[in-house]
Short mmCIF file of C-alpha atoms in Angstrom, two decimals:
data_model
loop_
_atom_site.label_atom_id
_atom_site.label_comp_id
_atom_site.label_asym_id
_atom_site.label_seq_id
_atom_site.Cartn_x
_atom_site.Cartn_y
_atom_site.Cartn_z
CA MET A 29 -29.58 22.73 11.35
CA GLY A 30 -29.23 23.05 15.12
CA THR A 31 -29.11 19.27 15.48
CA ASN A 32 -26.27 19.00 12.94
CA ILE A 33 -24.26 21.69 14.76
CA ILE A 34 -24.65 19.96 18.14
CA VAL A 35 -23.75 16.53 16.74
CA THR A 36 -20.73 17.94 14.88
CA ALA A 37 -19.56 19.81 17.99
CA ILE A 38 -19.76 16.67 20.14
CA VAL A 39 -17.78 14.61 17.59
CA ILE A 40 -15.11 17.35 17.26
CA VAL A 41 -14.74 17.58 21.06
CA TYR A 42 -14.41 13.79 21.19
CA LEU A 43 -11.67 13.75 18.52
CA LEU A 44 -9.77 16.54 20.29
CA PHE A 45 -10.06 14.62 23.57
CA MET A 46 -8.48 11.57 21.91
CA LEU A 47 -5.54 13.76 20.85
CA TRP A 48 -5.20 15.12 24.40
CA ILE A 49 -5.05 11.56 25.77
CA GLY A 50 -2.27 10.83 23.27
CA TRP A 51 -0.30 13.83 24.51
CA TYR A 52 -0.89 12.94 28.17
CA SER A 53 0.20 9.33 27.56
CA SER A 54 3.40 10.53 25.89
CA THR A 55 4.48 12.04 29.22
CA LYS A 56 4.41 8.54 30.76
CA ILE A 57 6.69 6.92 28.17
CA THR A 58 10.35 6.45 29.12
CA ASN A 59 11.44 3.43 27.05
CA ASN A 60 10.42 0.95 24.37
CA THR A 61 8.70 -1.41 26.81
CA ASP A 62 6.53 1.48 27.99
CA PHE A 63 5.64 2.27 24.39
CA MET A 64 4.91 -1.27 23.12
CA VAL A 65 3.36 -2.91 26.18
CA ALA A 66 2.44 0.07 28.43
CA GLY A 67 5.21 -0.77 30.90
CA ARG A 68 3.35 -4.02 31.74
CA ARG A 69 1.16 -2.19 34.25
CA LEU A 70 -2.44 -2.80 33.11
CA GLY A 71 -4.85 -4.02 35.78
CA PRO A 72 -7.94 -6.17 35.01
CA LEU A 73 -10.25 -3.18 34.45
CA LEU A 74 -8.03 -1.39 31.93
CA MET A 75 -7.23 -4.76 30.32
CA ALA A 76 -10.92 -5.54 29.89
CA GLY A 77 -11.67 -2.11 28.45
CA THR A 78 -8.89 -2.19 25.88
CA LEU A 79 -9.51 -5.85 24.93
CA ALA A 80 -13.23 -5.27 24.41
CA ALA A 81 -12.75 -1.99 22.53
CA THR A 82 -10.12 -3.50 20.24
CA GLU A 83 -12.41 -6.30 19.08
CA ILE A 84 -15.73 -4.40 19.13
CA GLY A 85 -15.33 -2.59 15.83
CA GLY A 86 -17.58 -1.36 13.06
CA GLY A 87 -18.66 -4.89 12.18
CA SER A 88 -19.67 -5.54 15.77
CA SER A 89 -21.78 -2.38 15.86
CA LEU A 90 -23.09 -1.30 12.46
CA GLY A 91 -22.75 -4.77 10.95
CA VAL A 92 -24.77 -6.43 13.72
CA VAL A 93 -27.51 -3.78 13.43
CA GLN A 94 -27.65 -4.56 9.71
CA ASN A 95 -27.83 -8.32 10.34
CA GLY A 96 -30.49 -7.82 12.99
CA MET A 97 -32.72 -6.02 10.48
CA SER A 98 -32.03 -8.25 7.48
CA GLY A 99 -32.96 -11.81 8.35
CA PHE A 100 -30.74 -12.82 11.27
CA GLY A 101 -32.94 -11.27 13.94
CA LEU A 102 -31.85 -12.08 17.48
CA SER A 103 -29.27 -14.58 16.21
CA ALA A 104 -27.17 -11.64 14.93
CA SER A 105 -25.94 -11.40 18.52
CA TRP A 106 -23.79 -14.52 18.02
CA TYR A 107 -21.27 -12.44 16.05
CA ILE A 108 -20.33 -10.69 19.32
CA THR A 109 -21.29 -13.40 21.82
CA THR A 110 -18.78 -15.79 20.25
CA MET A 111 -16.05 -13.18 20.87
CA GLY A 112 -16.93 -13.38 24.56
CA ILE A 113 -16.69 -17.18 24.46
CA ALA A 114 -13.27 -16.86 22.82
CA PHE A 115 -12.11 -14.52 25.61
CA ILE A 116 -13.20 -17.09 28.22
CA ILE A 117 -11.20 -19.78 26.42
CA LEU A 118 -8.20 -17.46 26.26
CA SER A 119 -8.47 -16.66 29.97
CA PHE A 120 -7.11 -20.13 30.74
CA ILE A 121 -3.93 -19.56 28.70
CA ALA A 122 -3.64 -15.79 29.29
CA PRO A 123 -1.32 -16.31 32.31
CA LYS A 124 1.08 -18.20 30.02
CA PHE A 125 1.03 -15.33 27.51
CA ARG A 126 1.88 -12.84 30.27
CA ALA A 127 4.56 -15.05 31.82
CA ALA A 128 6.49 -15.13 28.53
CA THR A 129 7.36 -11.40 28.97
CA VAL A 130 7.68 -10.78 25.24
CA LYS A 131 6.53 -7.63 23.41
CA THR A 132 5.29 -9.21 20.17
CA VAL A 133 4.13 -12.59 18.88
CA PRO A 134 7.05 -12.90 16.40
CA GLU A 135 9.42 -12.26 19.32
CA TYR A 136 7.96 -15.33 21.02
CA PHE A 137 8.54 -17.39 17.86
CA ARG A 138 12.11 -16.11 17.56
CA ARG A 139 13.02 -16.91 21.16
CA ARG A 140 11.15 -20.23 21.20
CA TYR A 141 11.95 -21.63 17.74
CA GLY A 142 14.75 -19.54 16.23
CA LYS A 143 15.37 -16.42 14.11
CA GLU A 144 13.92 -17.91 10.89
CA CYS A 145 10.56 -18.64 12.54
CA GLY A 146 10.46 -15.16 14.04
CA LEU A 147 11.07 -13.51 10.67
CA ILE A 148 8.49 -15.64 8.81
CA THR A 149 5.90 -14.90 11.49
CA ALA A 150 6.70 -11.17 11.40
CA VAL A 151 6.06 -11.02 7.63
CA ILE A 152 2.87 -13.10 7.86
CA MET A 153 1.50 -10.84 10.60
CA LEU A 154 2.77 -7.45 9.42
CA LEU A 155 1.08 -7.36 6.02
CA PRO A 156 -2.44 -8.18 7.27
CA LEU A 157 -2.13 -5.43 9.91
CA VAL A 158 -1.60 -2.87 7.14
CA GLY A 159 -4.74 -4.12 5.41
CA LEU A 160 -6.69 -4.14 8.67
CA THR A 161 -5.65 -0.55 9.45
CA ALA A 162 -6.80 0.59 6.01
CA GLY A 163 -10.08 -1.29 6.39
CA GLN A 164 -10.83 0.39 9.71
CA PHE A 165 -9.92 3.81 8.27
CA ILE A 166 -12.46 3.16 5.49
CA ALA A 167 -15.17 2.15 7.96
CA SER A 168 -14.49 5.14 10.24
CA ALA A 169 -14.43 7.59 7.33
CA VAL A 170 -17.66 6.35 5.75
CA ILE A 171 -19.36 6.64 9.15
CA LEU A 172 -17.95 10.12 9.79
CA SER A 173 -18.87 11.40 6.34
CA THR A 174 -22.38 9.94 6.57
CA MET A 175 -23.04 11.30 10.04
CA LEU A 176 -21.62 14.80 9.56
CA ASN A 177 -22.47 15.13 5.87
CA ILE A 178 -18.88 15.88 4.86
CA ASP A 179 -16.83 14.67 1.89
CA TYR A 180 -15.57 11.06 2.24
CA GLN A 181 -11.98 12.00 1.34
CA VAL A 182 -11.96 14.72 4.00
CA ALA A 183 -13.28 12.21 6.54
CA VAL A 184 -10.49 9.73 5.65
CA ILE A 185 -7.84 12.39 6.26
CA ILE A 186 -9.39 13.44 9.60
CA VAL A 187 -9.60 9.84 10.86
CA ALA A 188 -6.11 8.90 9.66
CA VAL A 189 -4.48 11.98 11.20
CA VAL A 190 -6.25 11.73 14.58
CA VAL A 191 -5.67 7.97 15.02
CA THR A 192 -2.06 8.06 13.81
CA VAL A 193 -1.11 11.08 15.92
CA TYR A 194 -2.50 9.88 19.26
CA SER A 195 -1.19 6.34 18.69
CA ILE A 196 2.33 7.60 17.87
CA MET A 197 2.41 9.97 20.84
CA GLY A 198 1.64 7.47 23.56
CA GLY A 199 1.96 3.94 22.17
CA LEU A 200 0.00 1.20 23.94
CA TRP A 201 -0.58 3.37 27.02
CA SER A 202 -2.30 5.96 24.79
CA VAL A 203 -4.23 3.26 22.93
CA THR A 204 -5.32 1.66 26.23
CA LEU A 205 -6.64 4.91 27.69
CA THR A 206 -8.44 5.90 24.49
CA ASP A 207 -9.85 2.35 24.24
CA PHE A 208 -11.21 2.62 27.78
CA VAL A 209 -13.03 5.86 26.89
CA GLN A 210 -14.15 4.41 23.58
CA VAL A 211 -15.66 1.19 24.97
CA PHE A 212 -17.56 3.29 27.50
CA LEU A 213 -18.93 5.49 24.71
CA ILE A 214 -19.79 2.51 22.52
CA VAL A 215 -21.68 0.55 25.17
CA ILE A 216 -23.37 3.45 26.99
CA GLY A 217 -24.24 5.26 23.74
CA MET A 218 -25.90 2.15 22.31
CA ILE A 219 -27.75 1.35 25.55
CA ILE A 220 -29.16 4.90 25.69
CA ALA A 221 -30.29 4.56 22.07
CA VAL A 222 -32.56 1.57 22.78
CA PRO A 223 -35.38 3.29 24.76
CA PHE A 224 -35.54 6.20 22.30
CA ALA A 225 -35.81 3.83 19.34
CA MET A 226 -38.34 1.68 21.17
CA ASN A 227 -40.46 4.71 22.07
CA TYR A 228 -40.41 5.91 18.44
CA ALA A 229 -41.71 2.48 17.38
CA GLY A 230 -44.55 2.59 19.92
CA GLY A 231 -43.21 0.12 22.47
CA TRP A 232 -42.15 -3.52 22.37
CA SER A 233 -45.65 -4.85 21.68
CA SER A 234 -45.80 -2.76 18.52
CA ILE A 235 -42.32 -3.96 17.51
CA SER A 236 -43.26 -7.62 18.06
CA ALA A 237 -46.35 -7.21 15.89
CA ASN A 238 -44.30 -5.88 12.98
CA ILE A 239 -41.45 -8.38 12.70
CA PRO A 240 -41.54 -11.74 10.88
CA GLU A 241 -42.00 -15.00 12.74
CA GLY A 242 -38.65 -16.40 13.84
CA THR A 243 -36.99 -13.00 14.28
CA MET A 244 -36.59 -13.63 18.01
CA ASN A 245 -35.18 -17.13 17.39
CA LEU A 246 -31.58 -17.26 18.63
CA PHE A 247 -30.66 -19.79 15.89
CA GLU A 248 -32.44 -18.23 12.91
CA GLY A 249 -29.29 -17.03 11.13
CA TYR A 250 -26.52 -19.17 12.67
CA ASP A 251 -26.57 -22.94 13.08
CA LEU A 252 -24.41 -24.76 15.62
CA PHE A 253 -21.59 -25.31 13.10
CA GLY A 254 -21.58 -21.61 12.22
CA ILE A 255 -21.35 -20.65 15.90
CA ILE A 256 -18.52 -23.13 16.55
CA SER A 257 -16.68 -21.83 13.45
CA LEU A 258 -16.88 -18.27 14.76
CA VAL A 259 -15.56 -19.33 18.18
CA ILE A 260 -12.65 -21.18 16.54
CA MET A 261 -11.83 -18.22 14.28
CA TYR A 262 -11.94 -15.68 17.12
CA THR A 263 -9.96 -17.88 19.50
CA ALA A 264 -7.27 -18.45 16.87
CA THR A 265 -6.96 -14.84 15.74
CA PHE A 266 -7.20 -13.30 19.24
CA SER A 267 -4.44 -15.67 20.37
CA VAL A 268 -1.91 -14.52 17.78
CA GLY A 269 -3.16 -11.10 16.66
CA GLN A 270 -0.70 -8.49 17.92
CA GLU A 271 -3.49 -5.95 18.52
CA ALA A 272 -5.20 -8.37 20.94
CA VAL A 273 -2.44 -10.45 22.52
CA SER A 274 -0.34 -7.35 23.30
CA ARG A 275 -2.92 -6.62 26.01
CA PHE A 276 -1.99 -9.85 27.78
CA TYR A 277 1.69 -8.92 27.50
CA ALA A 278 0.85 -5.53 29.06
CA ALA A 279 -0.97 -6.94 32.11
CA LYS A 280 0.70 -6.12 35.42
CA ASP A 281 0.70 -9.83 36.34
CA GLU A 282 -0.77 -13.18 35.34
CA LYS A 283 -3.82 -12.74 37.56
CA ALA A 284 -4.65 -9.42 35.86
CA ALA A 285 -4.34 -11.08 32.43
CA LYS A 286 -6.87 -13.75 33.38
CA GLY A 287 -9.25 -11.32 35.09
CA GLY A 288 -9.11 -8.90 32.16
CA ALA A 289 -10.13 -11.67 29.74
CA TRP A 290 -13.13 -12.61 31.91
CA LEU A 291 -14.28 -8.99 32.23
CA ALA A 292 -13.87 -8.45 28.46
CA ALA A 293 -16.03 -11.53 27.88
CA LEU A 294 -18.70 -10.08 30.19
CA VAL A 295 -18.69 -6.79 28.23
CA ASN A 296 -19.18 -8.75 24.99
CA PHE A 297 -22.02 -10.84 26.41
CA ILE A 298 -23.88 -7.72 27.56
CA TYR A 299 -23.17 -5.67 24.46
CA ALA A 300 -24.06 -8.42 21.96
CA PHE A 301 -27.81 -7.92 22.29
CA ILE A 302 -27.83 -4.10 22.13
CA PRO A 303 -27.05 -3.54 18.41
CA THR A 304 -29.09 -6.68 17.67
CA ILE A 305 -32.21 -5.20 19.32
CA LEU A 306 -31.63 -1.89 17.51
CA GLY A 307 -31.55 -3.80 14.21
CA ILE A 308 -34.81 -5.58 15.04
CA ILE A 309 -36.44 -2.24 15.94
CA THR A 310 -35.26 -0.79 12.61
CA LEU A 311 -36.85 -3.75 10.79
CA ALA A 312 -40.13 -3.12 12.62
CA LEU A 313 -40.03 0.58 11.72
CA ILE A 314 -39.56 -0.31 8.04
CA ASN A 315 -42.50 -2.71 8.19
CA MET A 316 -44.60 -0.02 9.92
CA GLY A 317 -43.81 2.40 7.12
CA LYS A 318 -42.00 4.85 9.41
CA PHE A 319 -38.77 4.16 7.52
CA SER A 320 -38.47 3.53 3.80
CA SER A 321 -35.78 1.83 1.76
CA ASP A 322 -34.98 5.23 0.22
CA GLN A 323 -33.45 6.34 3.52
CA PHE A 324 -30.77 3.66 3.12
CA ALA A 325 -30.27 4.02 -0.64
CA SER A 326 -27.40 6.50 -0.42
CA VAL A 327 -25.54 5.06 2.57
CA GLY A 328 -26.48 1.37 2.51
CA ALA A 329 -28.24 -0.81 5.07
CA ARG A 330 -24.99 -1.14 7.01
CA TYR A 331 -25.52 2.46 8.15
CA ALA A 332 -29.03 1.87 9.45
CA LEU A 333 -27.93 2.89 12.94
CA PRO A 334 -27.08 6.52 12.02
CA VAL A 335 -30.42 6.78 10.18
CA LEU A 336 -32.22 5.38 13.23
CA ALA A 337 -30.39 7.79 15.54
CA ILE A 338 -31.11 10.90 13.46
CA ASN A 339 -34.82 10.09 13.32
CA THR A 340 -35.44 8.98 16.90
CA MET A 341 -33.02 10.73 19.29
CA PRO A 342 -32.38 14.22 20.65
CA ALA A 343 -29.30 15.98 19.28
CA LEU A 344 -27.22 15.49 22.44
CA ILE A 345 -27.90 11.73 22.62
CA CYS A 346 -27.40 11.43 18.86
CA GLY A 347 -24.01 13.14 19.14
CA LEU A 348 -22.89 10.82 21.94
CA LEU A 349 -24.00 7.78 19.95
CA PHE A 350 -22.19 9.02 16.83
CA ALA A 351 -19.01 9.52 18.88
CA GLY A 352 -19.47 5.97 20.18
CA ILE A 353 -19.91 4.50 16.71
CA ILE A 354 -16.79 6.29 15.45
CA SER A 355 -15.02 4.99 18.57
CA ALA A 356 -15.89 1.44 17.58
CA THR A 357 -13.79 1.60 14.44
CA MET A 358 -11.07 3.92 15.74
CA SER A 359 -10.43 1.62 18.71
CA SER A 360 -9.59 -1.15 16.24
CA SER A 361 -7.49 0.90 13.82
CA ASP A 362 -5.19 2.34 16.53
CA SER A 363 -4.38 -1.16 17.75
CA ASP A 364 -3.67 -2.43 14.22
CA LEU A 365 -1.42 0.57 13.62
CA LEU A 366 0.57 0.02 16.82
CA GLY A 367 0.80 -3.71 16.08
CA ALA A 368 2.32 -3.08 12.64
CA GLY A 369 4.89 -0.62 14.00
CA SER A 370 5.82 -2.86 16.93
CA ILE A 371 6.34 -5.96 14.81
CA PHE A 372 8.52 -4.21 12.22
CA ALA A 373 10.69 -2.42 14.80
CA ASN A 374 11.00 -5.28 17.28
CA ASP A 375 11.14 -8.27 14.94
CA ILE A 376 12.62 -7.02 11.68
CA TYR A 377 14.64 -3.88 12.52
CA LYS A 378 16.13 -4.98 15.87
CA ALA A 379 16.11 -8.74 15.35
CA VAL A 380 17.48 -8.78 11.80
CA LEU A 381 18.65 -5.41 10.52
CA LYS A 382 20.30 -3.88 13.61
CA PRO A 383 20.59 -6.27 16.58
CA ASP A 384 22.53 -3.72 18.67
CA ALA A 385 19.81 -1.05 18.36
CA SER A 386 19.05 0.81 21.58
CA SER A 387 15.62 1.04 23.19
CA ASP A 388 15.25 4.65 22.02
CA SER A 389 16.21 3.70 18.49
CA VAL A 390 13.65 0.88 18.36
CA MET A 391 10.95 3.20 19.72
CA LYS A 392 11.76 5.82 17.05
CA VAL A 393 11.58 3.19 14.30
CA THR A 394 8.24 2.00 15.71
CA LYS A 395 6.86 5.53 15.45
CA ILE A 396 8.25 6.06 11.94
CA VAL A 397 6.72 2.79 10.72
CA MET A 398 3.39 3.65 12.39
CA CYS A 399 3.45 6.97 10.53
CA LEU A 400 4.25 5.26 7.22
CA VAL A 401 1.54 2.62 7.75
CA GLY A 402 -0.91 5.37 8.68
CA VAL A 403 -0.13 7.31 5.49
CA CYS A 404 -0.19 4.15 3.34
CA SER A 405 -3.51 3.05 4.88
CA MET A 406 -4.90 6.54 4.36
CA PHE A 407 -4.12 6.45 0.63
CA ILE A 408 -5.61 2.96 0.30
CA ALA A 409 -8.75 4.22 2.07
CA LEU A 410 -8.90 7.33 -0.16
CA PHE A 411 -8.94 5.38 -3.42
CA ASN A 412 -10.38 1.98 -2.50
CA THR A 413 -13.63 1.67 -0.56
CA GLN A 414 -14.69 -1.77 -1.75
CA SER A 415 -12.12 -4.57 -2.13
CA ILE A 416 -10.11 -3.72 1.01
CA VAL A 417 -13.14 -4.34 3.21
CA SER A 418 -13.56 -7.82 1.75
CA ILE A 419 -9.92 -8.54 2.63
CA LEU A 420 -10.44 -7.98 6.38
CA MET A 421 -11.66 -11.48 7.20
CA PHE A 422 -8.94 -12.93 4.95
CA CYS A 423 -6.34 -10.96 6.95
CA PHE A 424 -7.61 -12.41 10.23
CA THR A 425 -7.58 -15.94 8.84
CA LEU A 426 -4.21 -15.65 7.10
CA ARG A 427 -2.25 -14.67 10.18
CA ALA A 428 -3.98 -17.12 12.53
CA ALA A 429 -4.05 -20.38 10.57
CA GLY A 430 -0.35 -21.19 10.52
CA SER A 431 0.79 -19.58 13.74
CA PHE A 432 -1.91 -20.67 16.21
CA PHE A 433 -0.64 -24.14 17.18
CA PRO A 434 3.09 -23.33 17.42
CA TYR A 435 2.23 -20.31 19.55
CA VAL A 436 -0.30 -21.86 21.94
CA MET A 437 1.14 -25.38 22.13
CA GLY A 438 4.65 -23.96 22.39
CA HIS A 439 3.82 -22.85 25.93
CA TYR A 440 3.02 -26.45 26.96
CA TRP A 441 4.63 -28.99 24.56
CA LYS A 442 8.35 -29.44 25.08
CA LYS A 443 8.75 -31.45 21.87
CA ALA A 444 7.59 -28.64 19.57
CA SER A 445 10.38 -28.01 17.07
CA THR A 446 11.59 -25.43 14.57
CA ALA A 447 10.82 -27.74 11.64
CA GLY A 448 7.29 -28.33 12.93
CA THR A 449 6.74 -24.61 13.32
CA ILE A 450 7.90 -23.78 9.79
CA ALA A 451 5.70 -26.60 8.43
CA SER A 452 2.72 -25.21 10.36
CA LEU A 453 3.30 -21.64 9.17
CA LEU A 454 3.61 -22.70 5.53
CA ALA A 455 0.80 -25.28 5.53
CA GLY A 456 -1.73 -22.99 7.23
CA THR A 457 -0.89 -20.03 5.00
CA ILE A 458 -0.93 -22.04 1.74
CA VAL A 459 -4.30 -23.68 2.51
CA VAL A 460 -5.93 -20.35 3.41
CA VAL A 461 -4.60 -18.60 0.28
CA TYR A 462 -5.69 -21.56 -1.88
CA LEU A 463 -9.22 -21.57 -0.46
CA GLU A 464 -9.63 -17.79 -0.61
CA HIS A 465 -8.13 -17.01 -4.02
CA ILE A 466 -7.96 -20.21 -6.07
CA SER A 467 -10.65 -22.76 -5.19
CA LYS A 468 -13.24 -20.28 -3.84
CA GLY A 469 -13.59 -22.21 -0.58
CA VAL A 470 -13.67 -25.75 -2.02
CA LEU A 471 -11.22 -28.41 -0.80
CA PHE A 472 -11.54 -32.10 -1.71
CA GLY A 473 -15.04 -31.41 -2.98
CA ILE A 474 -16.15 -29.83 0.30
CA LYS A 475 -17.27 -26.20 0.46
CA PHE A 476 -15.91 -24.33 3.51
CA SER A 477 -17.51 -21.06 4.60
CA GLN A 478 -14.62 -20.46 7.00
CA PRO A 479 -11.14 -21.23 5.53
CA ILE A 480 -9.71 -21.04 9.06
CA ILE A 481 -10.84 -24.60 9.88
CA PRO A 482 -9.05 -26.51 7.05
CA GLY A 483 -6.14 -24.08 7.48
CA LEU A 484 -5.84 -24.96 11.15
CA VAL A 485 -6.15 -28.70 10.42
CA ALA A 486 -3.34 -28.57 7.83
CA ALA A 487 -1.18 -26.49 10.17
CA PHE A 488 -1.75 -28.88 13.11
CA ILE A 489 -0.81 -31.92 11.03
CA GLY A 490 2.33 -30.21 9.72
CA PHE A 491 3.28 -29.00 13.19
CA VAL A 492 2.95 -32.37 14.92
CA VAL A 493 4.34 -34.56 12.11
CA PHE A 494 7.48 -32.48 11.49
CA SER A 495 8.06 -31.94 15.22
CA LYS A 496 8.10 -35.74 15.54
CA LEU A 497 10.26 -36.32 12.45
CA MET A 498 12.68 -33.48 13.23
CA PRO A 499 12.55 -32.99 17.01
CA PRO A 500 14.23 -30.13 18.87
CA LYS A 501 17.78 -30.58 20.13
CA VAL A 502 16.66 -29.56 23.62
CA GLU A 503 13.15 -30.37 24.87
CA THR A 504 11.91 -27.30 26.75
CA THR A 505 9.18 -24.65 26.77
CA GLU A 506 11.58 -21.98 28.04
CA LEU A 507 12.43 -19.02 25.81
CA ALA A 508 15.92 -17.98 24.86
CA PRO A 509 16.95 -14.89 26.86
CA GLU A 510 16.56 -11.47 25.33
CA GLU A 511 17.61 -8.15 26.81
CA GLU A 512 14.71 -6.29 28.39
CA ASP A 513 14.45 -2.51 27.97
#
């Protein structure tokens, strides 16, 4: 009973601290640029913290522990390691992202290719962000309810209210500061968990003796093609995902954008093996008979980490780890929420509905939309705990396939045209939807585990062919001017 009280108290203090950061951040906001891109004042350290926290979510923590204990072994680490590789790739184009001085990805499309391209991109990116927010609410709530033994619906409401409130109060500055705290909790909490779990298992020699042969093989669960596919998917979605690329827009300069990407990659490389090792230890404990399958029957193998923590760690350490695990999902949902609000206000409200809207007006609309998305995502999470989770990877793929090449190549290729961009957006989106919902991953008789690859191929062909057939009137990589707040 005492352990539950201590753990609950630590988690409550953590949630209240997140709200305080939101209030503090709100005192630093003076205009829309402050709200959407933190006044473009993030240095490399804050950039790295918020980038890493945004992409290290529930899948990168609980999911990797589950994979580590269920056949992948050490190779489960590739799920996170490939994120680090993607950040290194992005570090070479991050200065270009920062130099564009836009607030959203659709804004780049609008100023580079025209209003139609901006609107199409806004719609393609807005809808997945709503789904992603709901998915992260679900993950956070299941974790919270499992850890604190409270009703799932109550947990959904708590998570939705806390995340929505602190995100609305301080915008990207609030999200950045909470992300920095959250990535610290995630990494440190998981590192501290390792020796306790190892000690409970009787040391590494005992663990090694109770795991199947091949568990420590780095390529047991992922082959080279699978690893390359993950790198491609992460590179594509991190390049165009508002929740990720907004960090590059918020860097204080181009050097900070590049440095932040490198530091975020380093965090991923270090962190990748921590949940993996915890998963392997859990597998050994099951084989030793110290854990039984009954302990996972009610919450599922995905929540092996909370079970491991409760059984092996003191209450204080357990509470810190639980706060860290909740952080992992909350640090993703706040970014998705802000991304949805920013895109609607900046690229639909101001660009289409009310072009003469003031900075204050756009910021108010951003907050209203964030509130609406938060409420909508909360209701989805309350009544749907299954299908929305399966949509998450589809959301990532859908928004990245068609927009990746026009966005990245648009910074370098002067001959990129409006027609090529529209062809890319349509081709990439159609191929992904076809593979996901019609052909079940089969195209021309070939089975694709990752729809992003054929989607990107179709988008690239459409982009290049139509840019050649219908070239731009003026060959340039410069953006049309837009009033800065």
